[in-house]
PDB file of N, CA and C in Angstrom:
ATOM      1  N   ARG A 114       0.826  -1.196   0.000  1.00 52.00           N
ATOM      2  CA  ARG A 114       0.000   0.000   0.000  1.00 52.00           C
ATOM      3  C   ARG A 114       0.864   1.251   0.000  1.00 52.00           C
ATOM      4  N   PHE A 115       0.497   2.204  -0.810  1.00 53.00           N
ATOM      5  CA  PHE A 115       1.244   3.459  -0.891  1.00 53.00           C
ATOM      6  C   PHE A 115       0.423   4.602  -0.311  1.00 53.00           C
ATOM      7  N   LEU A 116       1.110   5.509   0.362  1.00 51.00           N
ATOM      8  CA  LEU A 116       0.453   6.713   0.862  1.00 51.00           C
ATOM      9  C   LEU A 116       0.455   7.773  -0.230  1.00 51.00           C
ATOM     10  N   PRO A 117      -0.584   8.586  -0.293  1.00 55.00           N
ATOM     11  CA  PRO A 117      -0.592   9.634  -1.324  1.00 55.00           C
ATOM     12  C   PRO A 117       0.527  10.641  -1.069  1.00 55.00           C
ATOM     13  N   LEU A 118       1.124  11.104  -2.124  1.00 54.00           N
ATOM     14  CA  LEU A 118       2.186  12.095  -2.046  1.00 54.00           C
ATOM     15  C   LEU A 118       1.571  13.488  -2.034  1.00 54.00           C
ATOM     16  N   LEU A 119       1.895  14.250  -1.010  1.00 55.00           N
ATOM     17  CA  LEU A 119       1.371  15.616  -0.913  1.00 55.00           C
ATOM     18  C   LEU A 119       2.386  16.572  -1.531  1.00 55.00           C
ATOM     19  N   LEU A 120       1.963  17.324  -2.474  1.00 58.00           N
ATOM     20  CA  LEU A 120       2.845  18.253  -3.156  1.00 58.00           C
ATOM     21  C   LEU A 120       2.483  19.689  -2.803  1.00 58.00           C
ATOM     22  N   ALA A 121       3.498  20.517  -2.684  1.00 55.00           N
ATOM     23  CA  ALA A 121       3.257  21.941  -2.462  1.00 55.00           C
ATOM     24  C   ALA A 121       2.694  22.534  -3.745  1.00 55.00           C
ATOM     25  N   PRO A 122       1.875  23.583  -3.620  1.00 62.00           N
ATOM     26  CA  PRO A 122       1.343  24.201  -4.842  1.00 62.00           C
ATOM     27  C   PRO A 122       2.474  24.761  -5.696  1.00 62.00           C
ATOM     28  N   ALA A 123       2.311  24.657  -6.970  1.00 59.00           N
ATOM     29  CA  ALA A 123       3.318  25.167  -7.903  1.00 59.00           C
ATOM     30  C   ALA A 123       3.334  26.691  -7.862  1.00 59.00           C
ATOM     31  N   PRO A 124       4.516  27.290  -8.034  1.00 61.00           N
ATOM     32  CA  PRO A 124       4.563  28.750  -8.083  1.00 61.00           C
ATOM     33  C   PRO A 124       3.799  29.257  -9.295  1.00 61.00           C
ATOM     34  N   PRO A 125       3.322  30.493  -9.233  1.00 61.00           N
ATOM     35  CA  PRO A 125       2.574  31.009 -10.380  1.00 61.00           C
ATOM     36  C   PRO A 125       3.454  31.072 -11.628  1.00 61.00           C
ATOM     37  N   SER A 126       2.863  30.756 -12.739  1.00 61.00           N
ATOM     38  CA  SER A 126       3.622  30.815 -13.985  1.00 61.00           C
ATOM     39  C   SER A 126       3.830  32.278 -14.368  1.00 61.00           C
ATOM     40  N   PRO A 127       4.865  32.564 -15.157  1.00 60.00           N
ATOM     41  CA  PRO A 127       5.109  33.956 -15.561  1.00 60.00           C
ATOM     42  C   PRO A 127       3.904  34.603 -16.223  1.00 60.00           C
ATOM     43  N   SER A 128       3.061  33.807 -16.864  1.00 62.00           N
ATOM     44  CA  SER A 128       1.882  34.382 -17.526  1.00 62.00           C
ATOM     45  C   SER A 128       0.856  34.883 -16.509  1.00 62.00           C
ATOM     46  N   MET A 129       0.941  34.410 -15.252  1.00 60.00           N
ATOM     47  CA  MET A 129       0.006  34.839 -14.219  1.00 60.00           C
ATOM     48  C   MET A 129       0.517  36.065 -13.453  1.00 60.00           C
ATOM     49  N   MET A 130       1.774  36.401 -13.610  1.00 58.00           N
ATOM     50  CA  MET A 130       2.351  37.550 -12.917  1.00 58.00           C
ATOM     51  C   MET A 130       1.955  38.827 -13.649  1.00 58.00           C
ATOM     52  N   PRO A 131       1.815  39.921 -12.897  1.00 64.00           N
ATOM     53  CA  PRO A 131       1.499  41.196 -13.563  1.00 64.00           C
ATOM     54  C   PRO A 131       2.612  41.565 -14.556  1.00 64.00           C
ATOM     55  N   THR A 132       2.218  42.028 -15.713  1.00 71.00           N
ATOM     56  CA  THR A 132       3.214  42.380 -16.714  1.00 71.00           C
ATOM     57  C   THR A 132       3.979  43.625 -16.289  1.00 71.00           C
ATOM     58  N   GLY A 133       5.266  43.612 -16.518  1.00 77.00           N
ATOM     59  CA  GLY A 133       6.098  44.758 -16.218  1.00 77.00           C
ATOM     60  C   GLY A 133       6.401  44.947 -14.740  1.00 77.00           C
ATOM     61  N   TYR A 134       6.096  43.968 -13.890  1.00 81.00           N
ATOM     62  CA  TYR A 134       6.348  44.108 -12.454  1.00 81.00           C
ATOM     63  C   TYR A 134       7.842  44.079 -12.178  1.00 81.00           C
ATOM     64  N   ARG A 135       8.335  45.118 -11.513  1.00 84.00           N
ATOM     65  CA  ARG A 135       9.733  45.202 -11.096  1.00 84.00           C
ATOM     66  C   ARG A 135       9.758  45.716  -9.663  1.00 84.00           C
ATOM     67  N   PRO A 136      10.198  44.886  -8.700  1.00 89.00           N
ATOM     68  CA  PRO A 136      10.239  45.369  -7.328  1.00 89.00           C
ATOM     69  C   PRO A 136      11.276  46.479  -7.176  1.00 89.00           C
ATOM     70  N   LYS A 137      10.977  47.458  -6.327  1.00 94.00           N
ATOM     71  CA  LYS A 137      11.919  48.549  -6.073  1.00 94.00           C
ATOM     72  C   LYS A 137      12.998  48.111  -5.106  1.00 94.00           C
ATOM     73  N   SER A 138      12.637  47.233  -4.171  1.00 96.00           N
ATOM     74  CA  SER A 138      13.613  46.731  -3.206  1.00 96.00           C
ATOM     75  C   SER A 138      13.269  45.303  -2.809  1.00 96.00           C
ATOM     76  N   VAL A 139      14.323  44.573  -2.407  1.00 95.00           N
ATOM     77  CA  VAL A 139      14.183  43.174  -2.028  1.00 95.00           C
ATOM     78  C   VAL A 139      14.969  42.970  -0.742  1.00 95.00           C
ATOM     79  N   LEU A 140      14.346  42.322   0.260  1.00 96.00           N
ATOM     80  CA  LEU A 140      15.009  41.983   1.508  1.00 96.00           C
ATOM     81  C   LEU A 140      15.443  40.530   1.445  1.00 96.00           C
ATOM     82  N   ILE A 141      16.726  40.296   1.707  1.00 96.00           N
ATOM     83  CA  ILE A 141      17.272  38.943   1.728  1.00 96.00           C
ATOM     84  C   ILE A 141      17.750  38.675   3.146  1.00 96.00           C
ATOM     85  N   THR A 142      17.117  37.734   3.828  1.00 94.00           N
ATOM     86  CA  THR A 142      17.526  37.407   5.190  1.00 94.00           C
ATOM     87  C   THR A 142      18.543  36.275   5.151  1.00 94.00           C
ATOM     88  N   GLY A 143      19.525  36.351   6.050  1.00 94.00           N
ATOM     89  CA  GLY A 143      20.580  35.341   6.067  1.00 94.00           C
ATOM     90  C   GLY A 143      21.486  35.431   4.861  1.00 94.00           C
ATOM     91  N   GLY A 144      21.621  36.615   4.311  1.00 95.00           N
ATOM     92  CA  GLY A 144      22.329  36.802   3.048  1.00 95.00           C
ATOM     93  C   GLY A 144      23.842  36.710   3.100  1.00 95.00           C
ATOM     94  N   ALA A 145      24.445  36.585   4.293  1.00 96.00           N
ATOM     95  CA  ALA A 145      25.898  36.469   4.374  1.00 96.00           C
ATOM     96  C   ALA A 145      26.345  35.013   4.422  1.00 96.00           C
ATOM     97  N   GLY A 146      25.410  34.092   4.379  1.00 95.00           N
ATOM     98  CA  GLY A 146      25.756  32.675   4.312  1.00 95.00           C
ATOM     99  C   GLY A 146      26.227  32.309   2.907  1.00 95.00           C
ATOM    100  N   PHE A 147      26.715  31.095   2.757  1.00 94.00           N
ATOM    101  CA  PHE A 147      27.318  30.696   1.481  1.00 94.00           C
ATOM    102  C   PHE A 147      26.333  30.764   0.313  1.00 94.00           C
ATOM    103  N   ILE A 148      25.194  30.112   0.442  1.00 95.00           N
ATOM    104  CA  ILE A 148      24.250  30.043  -0.676  1.00 95.00           C
ATOM    105  C   ILE A 148      23.614  31.402  -0.940  1.00 95.00           C
ATOM    106  N   ALA A 149      23.095  32.030   0.109  1.00 95.00           N
ATOM    107  CA  ALA A 149      22.395  33.310  -0.074  1.00 95.00           C
ATOM    108  C   ALA A 149      23.328  34.413  -0.562  1.00 95.00           C
ATOM    109  N   SER A 150      24.602  34.382  -0.167  1.00 96.00           N
ATOM    110  CA  SER A 150      25.528  35.410  -0.647  1.00 96.00           C
ATOM    111  C   SER A 150      25.762  35.271  -2.145  1.00 96.00           C
ATOM    112  N   ASN A 151      25.838  34.053  -2.628  1.00 96.00           N
ATOM    113  CA  ASN A 151      26.004  33.855  -4.074  1.00 96.00           C
ATOM    114  C   ASN A 151      24.757  34.264  -4.842  1.00 96.00           C
ATOM    115  N   VAL A 152      23.589  34.006  -4.286  1.00 96.00           N
ATOM    116  CA  VAL A 152      22.342  34.461  -4.906  1.00 96.00           C
ATOM    117  C   VAL A 152      22.301  35.988  -4.912  1.00 96.00           C
ATOM    118  N   THR A 153      22.699  36.595  -3.797  1.00 97.00           N
ATOM    119  CA  THR A 153      22.717  38.057  -3.687  1.00 97.00           C
ATOM    120  C   THR A 153      23.642  38.680  -4.722  1.00 97.00           C
ATOM    121  N   ILE A 154      24.831  38.145  -4.858  1.00 97.00           N
ATOM    122  CA  ILE A 154      25.798  38.671  -5.838  1.00 97.00           C
ATOM    123  C   ILE A 154      25.212  38.592  -7.244  1.00 97.00           C
ATOM    124  N   LEU A 155      24.596  37.472  -7.569  1.00 96.00           N
ATOM    125  CA  LEU A 155      23.974  37.311  -8.879  1.00 96.00           C
ATOM    126  C   LEU A 155      22.877  38.339  -9.106  1.00 96.00           C
ATOM    127  N   LEU A 156      21.985  38.502  -8.119  1.00 96.00           N
ATOM    128  CA  LEU A 156      20.856  39.426  -8.267  1.00 96.00           C
ATOM    129  C   LEU A 156      21.299  40.886  -8.322  1.00 96.00           C
ATOM    130  N   VAL A 157      22.254  41.266  -7.487  1.00 97.00           N
ATOM    131  CA  VAL A 157      22.745  42.649  -7.483  1.00 97.00           C
ATOM    132  C   VAL A 157      23.346  43.007  -8.842  1.00 97.00           C
ATOM    133  N   ASN A 158      24.081  42.086  -9.419  1.00 97.00           N
ATOM    134  CA  ASN A 158      24.680  42.338 -10.732  1.00 97.00           C
ATOM    135  C   ASN A 158      23.653  42.310 -11.858  1.00 97.00           C
ATOM    136  N   LYS A 159      22.671  41.435 -11.753  1.00 96.00           N
ATOM    137  CA  LYS A 159      21.697  41.268 -12.834  1.00 96.00           C
ATOM    138  C   LYS A 159      20.610  42.341 -12.836  1.00 96.00           C
ATOM    139  N   HIS A 160      20.309  42.928 -11.673  1.00 95.00           N
ATOM    140  CA  HIS A 160      19.209  43.898 -11.562  1.00 95.00           C
ATOM    141  C   HIS A 160      19.681  45.194 -10.894  1.00 95.00           C
ATOM    142  N   PRO A 161      20.432  46.023 -11.596  1.00 96.00           N
ATOM    143  CA  PRO A 161      20.946  47.259 -10.996  1.00 96.00           C
ATOM    144  C   PRO A 161      19.864  48.274 -10.638  1.00 96.00           C
ATOM    145  N   GLU A 162      18.660  48.110 -11.182  1.00 96.00           N
ATOM    146  CA  GLU A 162      17.568  49.041 -10.887  1.00 96.00           C
ATOM    147  C   GLU A 162      16.849  48.699  -9.580  1.00 96.00           C
ATOM    148  N   THR A 163      17.167  47.560  -8.982  1.00 96.00           N
ATOM    149  CA  THR A 163      16.513  47.104  -7.754  1.00 96.00           C
ATOM    150  C   THR A 163      17.478  47.203  -6.579  1.00 96.00           C
ATOM    151  N   LYS A 164      16.984  47.693  -5.440  1.00 97.00           N
ATOM    152  CA  LYS A 164      17.775  47.794  -4.213  1.00 97.00           C
ATOM    153  C   LYS A 164      17.689  46.470  -3.471  1.00 97.00           C
ATOM    154  N   PHE A 165      18.831  45.887  -3.100  1.00 97.00           N
ATOM    155  CA  PHE A 165      18.880  44.634  -2.358  1.00 97.00           C
ATOM    156  C   PHE A 165      19.425  44.908  -0.966  1.00 97.00           C
ATOM    157  N   ILE A 166      18.628  44.574   0.042  1.00 97.00           N
ATOM    158  CA  ILE A 166      19.009  44.781   1.426  1.00 97.00           C
ATOM    159  C   ILE A 166      19.194  43.402   2.052  1.00 97.00           C
ATOM    160  N   VAL A 167      20.396  43.161   2.571  1.00 97.00           N
ATOM    161  CA  VAL A 167      20.697  41.889   3.222  1.00 97.00           C
ATOM    162  C   VAL A 167      20.671  42.101   4.726  1.00 97.00           C
ATOM    163  N   LEU A 168      19.894  41.281   5.424  1.00 96.00           N
ATOM    164  CA  LEU A 168      19.816  41.294   6.879  1.00 96.00           C
ATOM    165  C   LEU A 168      20.403  39.980   7.377  1.00 96.00           C
ATOM    166  N   ASP A 169      21.447  40.082   8.211  1.00 96.00           N
ATOM    167  CA  ASP A 169      22.086  38.872   8.736  1.00 96.00           C
ATOM    168  C   ASP A 169      22.647  39.172  10.112  1.00 96.00           C
ATOM    169  N   LYS A 170      22.564  38.197  11.015  1.00 95.00           N
ATOM    170  CA  LYS A 170      23.114  38.407  12.355  1.00 95.00           C
ATOM    171  C   LYS A 170      24.575  37.971  12.460  1.00 95.00           C
ATOM    172  N   LEU A 171      25.121  37.443  11.375  1.00 94.00           N
ATOM    173  CA  LEU A 171      26.529  37.047  11.296  1.00 94.00           C
ATOM    174  C   LEU A 171      26.909  36.070  12.408  1.00 94.00           C
ATOM    175  N   ASP A 172      26.217  34.957  12.475  1.00 91.00           N
ATOM    176  CA  ASP A 172      26.574  33.941  13.456  1.00 91.00           C
ATOM    177  C   ASP A 172      27.618  32.992  12.874  1.00 91.00           C
ATOM    178  N   TYR A 173      27.708  31.790  13.390  1.00 89.00           N
ATOM    179  CA  TYR A 173      28.792  30.864  13.056  1.00 89.00           C
ATOM    180  C   TYR A 173      28.928  30.518  11.574  1.00 89.00           C
ATOM    181  N   CYS A 174      27.864  30.513  10.826  1.00 89.00           N
ATOM    182  CA  CYS A 174      27.949  30.066   9.426  1.00 89.00           C
ATOM    183  C   CYS A 174      27.895  31.212   8.418  1.00 89.00           C
ATOM    184  N   ALA A 175      27.899  32.440   8.882  1.00 94.00           N
ATOM    185  CA  ALA A 175      27.827  33.589   7.976  1.00 94.00           C
ATOM    186  C   ALA A 175      29.135  34.367   8.035  1.00 94.00           C
ATOM    187  N   ASN A 176      29.475  34.982   6.926  1.00 94.00           N
ATOM    188  CA  ASN A 176      30.706  35.751   6.865  1.00 94.00           C
ATOM    189  C   ASN A 176      30.491  36.932   5.928  1.00 94.00           C
ATOM    190  N   LEU A 177      30.750  38.116   6.422  1.00 96.00           N
ATOM    191  CA  LEU A 177      30.565  39.320   5.619  1.00 96.00           C
ATOM    192  C   LEU A 177      31.492  39.341   4.402  1.00 96.00           C
ATOM    193  N   LYS A 178      32.597  38.627   4.459  1.00 96.00           N
ATOM    194  CA  LYS A 178      33.520  38.549   3.313  1.00 96.00           C
ATOM    195  C   LYS A 178      32.850  37.913   2.093  1.00 96.00           C
ATOM    196  N   ASN A 179      31.821  37.097   2.331  1.00 96.00           N
ATOM    197  CA  ASN A 179      31.097  36.480   1.207  1.00 96.00           C
ATOM    198  C   ASN A 179      30.438  37.528   0.321  1.00 96.00           C
ATOM    199  N   LEU A 180      30.129  38.691   0.888  1.00 97.00           N
ATOM    200  CA  LEU A 180      29.440  39.751   0.138  1.00 97.00           C
ATOM    201  C   LEU A 180      30.405  40.826  -0.383  1.00 97.00           C
ATOM    202  N   ALA A 181      31.697  40.615  -0.227  1.00 97.00           N
ATOM    203  CA  ALA A 181      32.697  41.596  -0.659  1.00 97.00           C
ATOM    204  C   ALA A 181      32.556  42.022  -2.121  1.00 97.00           C
ATOM    205  N   PRO A 182      32.214  41.120  -3.047  1.00 97.00           N
ATOM    206  CA  PRO A 182      32.108  41.540  -4.449  1.00 97.00           C
ATOM    207  C   PRO A 182      31.046  42.606  -4.721  1.00 97.00           C
ATOM    208  N   VAL A 183      30.065  42.778  -3.837  1.00 97.00           N
ATOM    209  CA  VAL A 183      28.992  43.746  -4.099  1.00 97.00           C
ATOM    210  C   VAL A 183      28.901  44.847  -3.038  1.00 97.00           C
ATOM    211  N   LYS A 184      29.825  44.872  -2.092  1.00 96.00           N
ATOM    212  CA  LYS A 184      29.679  45.819  -0.979  1.00 96.00           C
ATOM    213  C   LYS A 184      29.700  47.281  -1.403  1.00 96.00           C
ATOM    214  N   ARG A 185      30.283  47.604  -2.540  1.00 96.00           N
ATOM    215  CA  ARG A 185      30.342  48.996  -2.993  1.00 96.00           C
ATOM    216  C   ARG A 185      29.287  49.346  -4.048  1.00 96.00           C
ATOM    217  N   PHE A 186      28.436  48.413  -4.367  1.00 98.00           N
ATOM    218  CA  PHE A 186      27.386  48.675  -5.350  1.00 98.00           C
ATOM    219  C   PHE A 186      26.321  49.591  -4.742  1.00 98.00           C
ATOM    220  N   LYS A 187      25.783  50.489  -5.545  1.00 97.00           N
ATOM    221  CA  LYS A 187      24.768  51.431  -5.071  1.00 97.00           C
ATOM    222  C   LYS A 187      23.445  50.746  -4.758  1.00 97.00           C
ATOM    223  N   ASN A 188      23.182  49.615  -5.373  1.00 97.00           N
ATOM    224  CA  ASN A 188      21.916  48.923  -5.158  1.00 97.00           C
ATOM    225  C   ASN A 188      22.025  47.813  -4.104  1.00 97.00           C
ATOM    226  N   PHE A 189      23.055  47.881  -3.256  1.00 98.00           N
ATOM    227  CA  PHE A 189      23.267  46.887  -2.210  1.00 98.00           C
ATOM    228  C   PHE A 189      23.444  47.558  -0.852  1.00 98.00           C
ATOM    229  N   GLU A 190      22.826  46.974   0.160  1.00 97.00           N
ATOM    230  CA  GLU A 190      22.998  47.465   1.529  1.00 97.00           C
ATOM    231  C   GLU A 190      23.006  46.271   2.479  1.00 97.00           C
ATOM    232  N   PHE A 191      23.926  46.299   3.448  1.00 98.00           N
ATOM    233  CA  PHE A 191      23.989  45.243   4.467  1.00 98.00           C
ATOM    234  C   PHE A 191      23.546  45.809   5.804  1.00 98.00           C
ATOM    235  N   VAL A 192      22.703  45.057   6.510  1.00 96.00           N
ATOM    236  CA  VAL A 192      22.242  45.448   7.845  1.00 96.00           C
ATOM    237  C   VAL A 192      22.531  44.273   8.780  1.00 96.00           C
ATOM    238  N   LYS A 193      23.344  44.525   9.818  1.00 96.00           N
ATOM    239  CA  LYS A 193      23.591  43.481  10.809  1.00 96.00           C
ATOM    240  C   LYS A 193      22.440  43.508  11.798  1.00 96.00           C
ATOM    241  N   GLY A 194      21.754  42.378  11.913  1.00 94.00           N
ATOM    242  CA  GLY A 194      20.623  42.302  12.823  1.00 94.00           C
ATOM    243  C   GLY A 194      20.009  40.914  12.815  1.00 94.00           C
ATOM    244  N   ASP A 195      19.148  40.707  13.792  1.00 92.00           N
ATOM    245  CA  ASP A 195      18.473  39.428  13.944  1.00 92.00           C
ATOM    246  C   ASP A 195      16.992  39.622  13.652  1.00 92.00           C
ATOM    247  N   ILE A 196      16.453  38.858  12.742  1.00 88.00           N
ATOM    248  CA  ILE A 196      15.045  38.989  12.377  1.00 88.00           C
ATOM    249  C   ILE A 196      14.138  38.683  13.578  1.00 88.00           C
ATOM    250  N   MET A 197      14.642  37.932  14.546  1.00 87.00           N
ATOM    251  CA  MET A 197      13.854  37.587  15.732  1.00 87.00           C
ATOM    252  C   MET A 197      13.764  38.742  16.738  1.00 87.00           C
ATOM    253  N   SER A 198      14.562  39.786  16.563  1.00 83.00           N
ATOM    254  CA  SER A 198      14.555  40.899  17.528  1.00 83.00           C
ATOM    255  C   SER A 198      13.575  41.991  17.150  1.00 83.00           C
ATOM    256  N   ALA A 199      12.807  41.773  16.096  1.00 66.00           N
ATOM    257  CA  ALA A 199      11.846  42.786  15.648  1.00 66.00           C
ATOM    258  C   ALA A 199      10.646  42.899  16.573  1.00 66.00           C
TER     259      ALA A 199
END
C-alpha cells in the first residue's frame, strides 16, 4: 500500500504575474551565508535598478567577506541584525 504524495502548490507561472512588475527593493535574510551570498551577488549584478538589502546576524555560518564583491554597489545594503529581535 502506498500513501498519497502531498505536493506543495506550484509557483505562479510567468503568464500569471502582472506584466512589467519590477520590485523597487528586495530583503534577503541570512544573506551572508554561502548560498544566499552567491544568490545576492547574482541578483545585485543582474538587476541594478533594484535595491537589495541583506539582513544577517553574522553567526557561526555567515561571513561578511562572502558579500565583498557587491559591498560597494549602489543597489546593495547590508544590515547586521536578527530577524527575531523585531
